[in-house]
XYZ file of C-alpha atoms in Angstrom:
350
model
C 38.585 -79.157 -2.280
C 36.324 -81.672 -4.220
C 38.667 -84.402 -3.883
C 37.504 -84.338 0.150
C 33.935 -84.096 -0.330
C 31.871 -86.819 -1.341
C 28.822 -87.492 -4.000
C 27.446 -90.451 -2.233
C 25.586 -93.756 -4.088
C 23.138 -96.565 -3.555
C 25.382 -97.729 -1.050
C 24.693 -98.579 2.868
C 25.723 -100.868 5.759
C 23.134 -102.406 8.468
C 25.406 -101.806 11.212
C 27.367 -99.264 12.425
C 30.771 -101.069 12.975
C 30.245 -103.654 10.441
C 29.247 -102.684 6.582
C 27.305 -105.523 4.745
C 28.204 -102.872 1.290
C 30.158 -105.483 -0.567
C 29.596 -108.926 1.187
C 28.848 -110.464 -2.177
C 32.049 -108.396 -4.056
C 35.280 -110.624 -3.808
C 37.386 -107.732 -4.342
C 35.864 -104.337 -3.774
C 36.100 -101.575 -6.016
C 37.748 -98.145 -4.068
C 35.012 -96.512 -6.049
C 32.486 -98.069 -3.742
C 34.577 -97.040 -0.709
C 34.744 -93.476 -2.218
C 31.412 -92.384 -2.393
C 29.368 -95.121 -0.394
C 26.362 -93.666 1.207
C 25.801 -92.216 4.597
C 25.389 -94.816 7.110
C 21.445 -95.715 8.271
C 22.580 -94.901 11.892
C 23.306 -91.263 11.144
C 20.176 -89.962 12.312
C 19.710 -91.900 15.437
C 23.543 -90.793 15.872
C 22.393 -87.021 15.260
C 19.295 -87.403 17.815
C 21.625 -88.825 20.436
C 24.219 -86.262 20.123
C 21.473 -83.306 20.226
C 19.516 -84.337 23.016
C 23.115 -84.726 24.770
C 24.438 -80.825 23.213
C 20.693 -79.685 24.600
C 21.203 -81.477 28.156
C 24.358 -79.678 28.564
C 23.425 -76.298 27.584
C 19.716 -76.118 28.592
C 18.485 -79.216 30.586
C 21.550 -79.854 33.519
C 20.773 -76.593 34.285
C 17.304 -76.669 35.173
C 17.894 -79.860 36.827
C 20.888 -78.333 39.104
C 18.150 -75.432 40.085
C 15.424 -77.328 41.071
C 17.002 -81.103 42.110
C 20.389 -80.001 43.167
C 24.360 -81.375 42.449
C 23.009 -85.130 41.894
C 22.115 -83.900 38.293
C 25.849 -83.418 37.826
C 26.613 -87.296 37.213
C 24.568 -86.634 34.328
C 27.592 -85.245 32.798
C 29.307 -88.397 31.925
C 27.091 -89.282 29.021
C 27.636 -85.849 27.885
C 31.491 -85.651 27.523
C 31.789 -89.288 26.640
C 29.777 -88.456 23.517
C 32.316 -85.665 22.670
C 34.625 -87.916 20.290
C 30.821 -88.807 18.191
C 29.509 -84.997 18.205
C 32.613 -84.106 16.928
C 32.690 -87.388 14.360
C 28.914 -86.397 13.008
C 30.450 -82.420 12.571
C 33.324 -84.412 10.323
C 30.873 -86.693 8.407
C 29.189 -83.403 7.887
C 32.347 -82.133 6.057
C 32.932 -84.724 3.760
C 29.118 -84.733 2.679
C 28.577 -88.129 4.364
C 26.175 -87.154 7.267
C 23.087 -86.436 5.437
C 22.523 -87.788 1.993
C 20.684 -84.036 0.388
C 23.700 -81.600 0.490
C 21.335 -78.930 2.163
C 20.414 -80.857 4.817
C 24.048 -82.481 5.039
C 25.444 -79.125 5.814
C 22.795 -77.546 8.298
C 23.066 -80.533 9.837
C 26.598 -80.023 10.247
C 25.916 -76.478 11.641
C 23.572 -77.264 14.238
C 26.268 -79.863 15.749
C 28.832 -77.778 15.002
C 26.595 -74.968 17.313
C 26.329 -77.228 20.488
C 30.337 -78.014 20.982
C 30.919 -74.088 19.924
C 32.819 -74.284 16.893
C 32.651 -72.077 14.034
C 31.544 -74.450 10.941
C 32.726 -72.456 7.979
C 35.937 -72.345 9.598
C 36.162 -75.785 10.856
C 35.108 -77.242 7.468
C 37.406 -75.016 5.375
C 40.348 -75.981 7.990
C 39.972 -79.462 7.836
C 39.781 -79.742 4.270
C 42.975 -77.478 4.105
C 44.431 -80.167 6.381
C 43.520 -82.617 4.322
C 44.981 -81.165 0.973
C 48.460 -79.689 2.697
C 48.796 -82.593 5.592
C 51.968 -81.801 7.464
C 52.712 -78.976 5.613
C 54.710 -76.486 7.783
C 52.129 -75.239 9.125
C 50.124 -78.115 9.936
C 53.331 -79.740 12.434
C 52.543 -78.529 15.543
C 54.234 -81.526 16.702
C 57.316 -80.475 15.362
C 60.151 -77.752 16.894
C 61.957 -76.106 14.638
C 64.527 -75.253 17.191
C 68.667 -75.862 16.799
C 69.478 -78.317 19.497
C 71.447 -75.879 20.925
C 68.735 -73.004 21.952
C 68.648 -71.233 25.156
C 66.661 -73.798 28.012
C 64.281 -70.451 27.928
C 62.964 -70.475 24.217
C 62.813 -74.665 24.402
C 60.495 -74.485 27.816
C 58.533 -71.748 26.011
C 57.960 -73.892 22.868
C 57.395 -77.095 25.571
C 54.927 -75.058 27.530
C 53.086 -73.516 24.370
C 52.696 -77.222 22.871
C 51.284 -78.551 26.112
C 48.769 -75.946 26.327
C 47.572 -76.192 22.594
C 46.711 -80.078 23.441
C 44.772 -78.399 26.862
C 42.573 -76.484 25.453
C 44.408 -73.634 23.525
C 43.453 -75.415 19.668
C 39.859 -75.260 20.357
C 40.085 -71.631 22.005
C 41.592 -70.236 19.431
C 38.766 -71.963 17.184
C 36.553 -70.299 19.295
C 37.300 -67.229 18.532
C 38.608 -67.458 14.813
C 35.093 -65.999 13.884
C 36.680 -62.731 14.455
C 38.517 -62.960 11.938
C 35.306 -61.918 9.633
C 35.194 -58.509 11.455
C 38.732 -57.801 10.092
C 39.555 -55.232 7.423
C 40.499 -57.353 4.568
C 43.658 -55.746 4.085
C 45.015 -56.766 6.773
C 44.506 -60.362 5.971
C 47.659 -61.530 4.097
C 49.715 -60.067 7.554
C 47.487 -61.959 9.535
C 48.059 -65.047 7.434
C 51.655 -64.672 8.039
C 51.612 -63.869 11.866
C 49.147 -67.190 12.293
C 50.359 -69.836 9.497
C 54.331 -68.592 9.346
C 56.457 -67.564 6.270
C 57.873 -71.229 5.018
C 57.715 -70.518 1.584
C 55.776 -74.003 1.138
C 52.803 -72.693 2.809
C 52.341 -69.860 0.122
C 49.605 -71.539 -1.750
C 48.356 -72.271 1.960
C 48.029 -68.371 3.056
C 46.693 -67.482 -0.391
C 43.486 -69.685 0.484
C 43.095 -68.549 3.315
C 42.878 -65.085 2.916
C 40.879 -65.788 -0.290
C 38.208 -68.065 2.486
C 38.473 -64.792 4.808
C 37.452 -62.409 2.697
C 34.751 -63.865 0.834
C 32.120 -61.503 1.039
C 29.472 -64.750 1.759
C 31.935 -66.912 4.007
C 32.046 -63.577 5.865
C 28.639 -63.246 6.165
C 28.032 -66.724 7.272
C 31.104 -66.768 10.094
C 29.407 -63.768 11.875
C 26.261 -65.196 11.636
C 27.187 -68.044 13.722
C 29.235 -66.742 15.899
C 26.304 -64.178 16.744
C 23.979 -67.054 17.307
C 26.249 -68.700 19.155
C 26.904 -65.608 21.380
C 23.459 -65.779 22.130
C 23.128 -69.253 22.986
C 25.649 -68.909 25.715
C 23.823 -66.001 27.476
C 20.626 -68.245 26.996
C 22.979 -71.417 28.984
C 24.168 -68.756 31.141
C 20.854 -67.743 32.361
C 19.450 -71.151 32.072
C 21.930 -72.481 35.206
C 21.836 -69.397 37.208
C 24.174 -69.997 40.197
C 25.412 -73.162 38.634
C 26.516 -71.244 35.479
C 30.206 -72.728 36.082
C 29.354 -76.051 35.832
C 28.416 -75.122 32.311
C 31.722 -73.119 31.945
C 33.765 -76.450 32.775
C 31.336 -78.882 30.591
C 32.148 -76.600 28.110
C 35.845 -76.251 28.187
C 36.204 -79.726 29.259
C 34.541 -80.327 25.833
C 37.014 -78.316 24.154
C 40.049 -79.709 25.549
C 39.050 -83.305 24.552
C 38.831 -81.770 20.735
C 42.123 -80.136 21.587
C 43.599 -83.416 22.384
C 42.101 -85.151 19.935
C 43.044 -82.835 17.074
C 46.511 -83.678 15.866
C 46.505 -87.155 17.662
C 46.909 -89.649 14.349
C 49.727 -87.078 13.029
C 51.852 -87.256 16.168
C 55.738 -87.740 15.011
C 54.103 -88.882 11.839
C 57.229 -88.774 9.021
C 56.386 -87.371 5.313
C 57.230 -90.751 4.193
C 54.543 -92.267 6.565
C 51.411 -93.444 4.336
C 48.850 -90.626 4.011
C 50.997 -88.800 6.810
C 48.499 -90.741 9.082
C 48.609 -93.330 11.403
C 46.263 -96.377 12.749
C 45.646 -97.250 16.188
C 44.205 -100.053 18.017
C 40.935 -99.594 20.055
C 38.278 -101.915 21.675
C 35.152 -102.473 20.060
C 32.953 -100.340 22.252
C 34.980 -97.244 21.886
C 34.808 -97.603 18.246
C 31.230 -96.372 17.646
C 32.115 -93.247 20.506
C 35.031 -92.250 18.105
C 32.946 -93.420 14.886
C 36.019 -95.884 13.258
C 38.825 -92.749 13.768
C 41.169 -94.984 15.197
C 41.493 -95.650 11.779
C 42.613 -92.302 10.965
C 45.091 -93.807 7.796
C 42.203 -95.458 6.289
C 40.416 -92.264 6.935
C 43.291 -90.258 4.856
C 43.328 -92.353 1.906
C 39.426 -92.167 1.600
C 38.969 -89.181 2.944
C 34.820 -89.576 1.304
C 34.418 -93.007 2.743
C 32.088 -93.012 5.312
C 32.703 -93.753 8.853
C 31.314 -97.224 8.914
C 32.970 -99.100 6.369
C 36.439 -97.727 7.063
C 36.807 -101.401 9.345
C 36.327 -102.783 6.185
C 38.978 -100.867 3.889
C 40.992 -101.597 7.046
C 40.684 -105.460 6.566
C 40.953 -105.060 2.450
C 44.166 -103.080 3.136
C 45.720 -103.687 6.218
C 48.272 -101.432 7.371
C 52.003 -101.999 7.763
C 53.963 -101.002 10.783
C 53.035 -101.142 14.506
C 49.738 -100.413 15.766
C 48.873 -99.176 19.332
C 46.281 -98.657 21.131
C 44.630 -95.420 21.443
C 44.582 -94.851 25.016
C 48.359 -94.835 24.547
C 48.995 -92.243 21.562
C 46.760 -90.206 23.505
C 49.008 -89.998 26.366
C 52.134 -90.246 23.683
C 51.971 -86.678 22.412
C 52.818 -85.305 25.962
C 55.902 -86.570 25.642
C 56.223 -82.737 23.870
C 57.347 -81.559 20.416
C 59.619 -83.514 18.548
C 62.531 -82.115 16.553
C 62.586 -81.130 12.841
C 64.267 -84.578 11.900
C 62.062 -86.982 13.007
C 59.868 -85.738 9.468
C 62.870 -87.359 7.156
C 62.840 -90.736 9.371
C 59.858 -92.909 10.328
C 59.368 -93.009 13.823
C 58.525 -96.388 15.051
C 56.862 -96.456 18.931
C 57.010 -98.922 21.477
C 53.892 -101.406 21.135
């Protein structure tokens, strides 16, 4: 997956929406976009997102036991950093959160710790999303249905759909670290019972049961998971008899990921540059979402860091309609789309 992870250069921006990398470049080279350097805000980005993932697990708590339920507007700050945590885990993917590999990836680890994802797993996902995008099984936006099923199997698809966007893409992420405690014959089944048989997907399930039963991946997946075990019996204990207002922080965490998740891809057609779309957002929720409004620009330089993808955006503008963000979120409840909206692009309502 080197074509997804960077090998940064002498490259930086002074701000974090606006990159000063090639002010004095009349037409900038995509090598510079490429394999720019980690933006200078990273680490106050990382601190802010930590202390936040520490409040949560560790500090609400002792402030719910000893000042009481006025600590619980504290909370806001917390999930409204959600879309950023999860931004810094992505940098951390790509090599662009931390300029030393090393530290790039345990960097990545520790985030990816507080919101209780698996790391290995996310990482080798998302680069696997980024090499096979809406591949067949990577169109969960998309029934496969005839038109003329039973009402039965079309609410069960409906309902299914509605609670992967609620919740049920990061629980399952949750608990993918199992998979490491699996014999590792029963892998290629397992690839086929999770991923589907669409014979364009083979080269799909043979990475992935290559990634699950690497003897070192394996290692590292229970690892984590282990730790991260721990860590919730540590939050558990830490709020006592306000342990559920942890449980909801957390899930309410994980539903905003599930959301989130296949949000640019939504009715996206294979025709569709980088089978990605734009969207429109005001300029304060840009830094909270770190420029992934601009999830196009982000698939067409997928090694570009986060702050100058405004930039590649204004180089390269994109064709088509642009919405807002608020409103593809609340889009991809319409439900799953059928099977043919993939041969036609589907143009939305401004």
């Amino acid at each position: 997956m080197e074509n997804v992870v960077a090998r940064p250069v002498e490259i930086d921006a002074a701000t974090p929406c606006v990159s000063a990398t090639v002010e004095s470049v009349a037409t900038p080279s995509p090598a510079l976009w490429r394999h720019a350097r980690p933006s200078r805000w990273n680490p106050v980005l990382i601190g802010v997102t930590t202390l936040a993932g520490f409040w949560q697990w560790l500090g609400l708590g002792w402030a719910l036991r000893h000042g009481g339920e006025m600590a619980l507007l504290t909370l806001l700050p917390v999930l409204l950093l959600t879309p950023m945590h999860w931004g810094l885990i992505h940098e951390s993917i790509h090599g662009q959160l931390r300029l030393k590999p090393r530290a790039n990836e345990r960097t990545g680890r520790s985030l990816s710790l507080l919101l209780g994802l698996p790391f290995e797993i996310m990482r080798f996902g998302h680069l696997m999303h980024h090499r096979f995008t809406r591949h067949p099984y990577d169109r969960p936006d998309i029934s496969t249905l005839p038109a003329d099923a039973p009402f039965v199997a079309r609410a069960r698809r409906w309902l299914g759909y509605q609670s992967r966007l609620l919740g049920g893409m990061w629980f399952t992420e949750l608990f993918a670290p199992l998979i490491a405690w699996l014999p590792v014959k029963r892998l290629p089944s397992l690839a086929v019972s999770a991923l589907g048989a669409d014979p364009q997907d083979d080269d799909v399930r043979r990475r992935v049961v290559m990634f699950a039963s690497d003897p070192v991946r394996r290692r590292r997946i229970r690892r984590d998971f282990l730790v991260m075990l721990l860590a919730l019996g540590v939050a558990v204990w830490a709020y006592g008899p306000w342990w559920p207002v942890f449980a909801v922080t957390f899930v309410a965490r994980g539903i905003w990921l599930s959301i989130a998740d296949n949000l640019p891809h939504y009715g996206v057609a294979m025709d569709e540059p980088a089978r990605s779309r734009n969207f429109r957002s005001p300029a304060w929720a840009r830094l909270l979402v770190l420029n992934h409004h601009l999830h196009r620009v982000h698939h067409q330089y997928p090694t570009a860091p986060w702050h100058l993808l405004p930039e590649i955006d204004a180089a390269q503008p994109s064709s088509g309609p642009v919405i807002p963000y608020w409103q593809a979120i609340l889009r991809q409840f319409r439900g799953p789309l059928p099977a043919s909206s993939l041969t036609t692009t589907v143009q939305f309502a401004q």
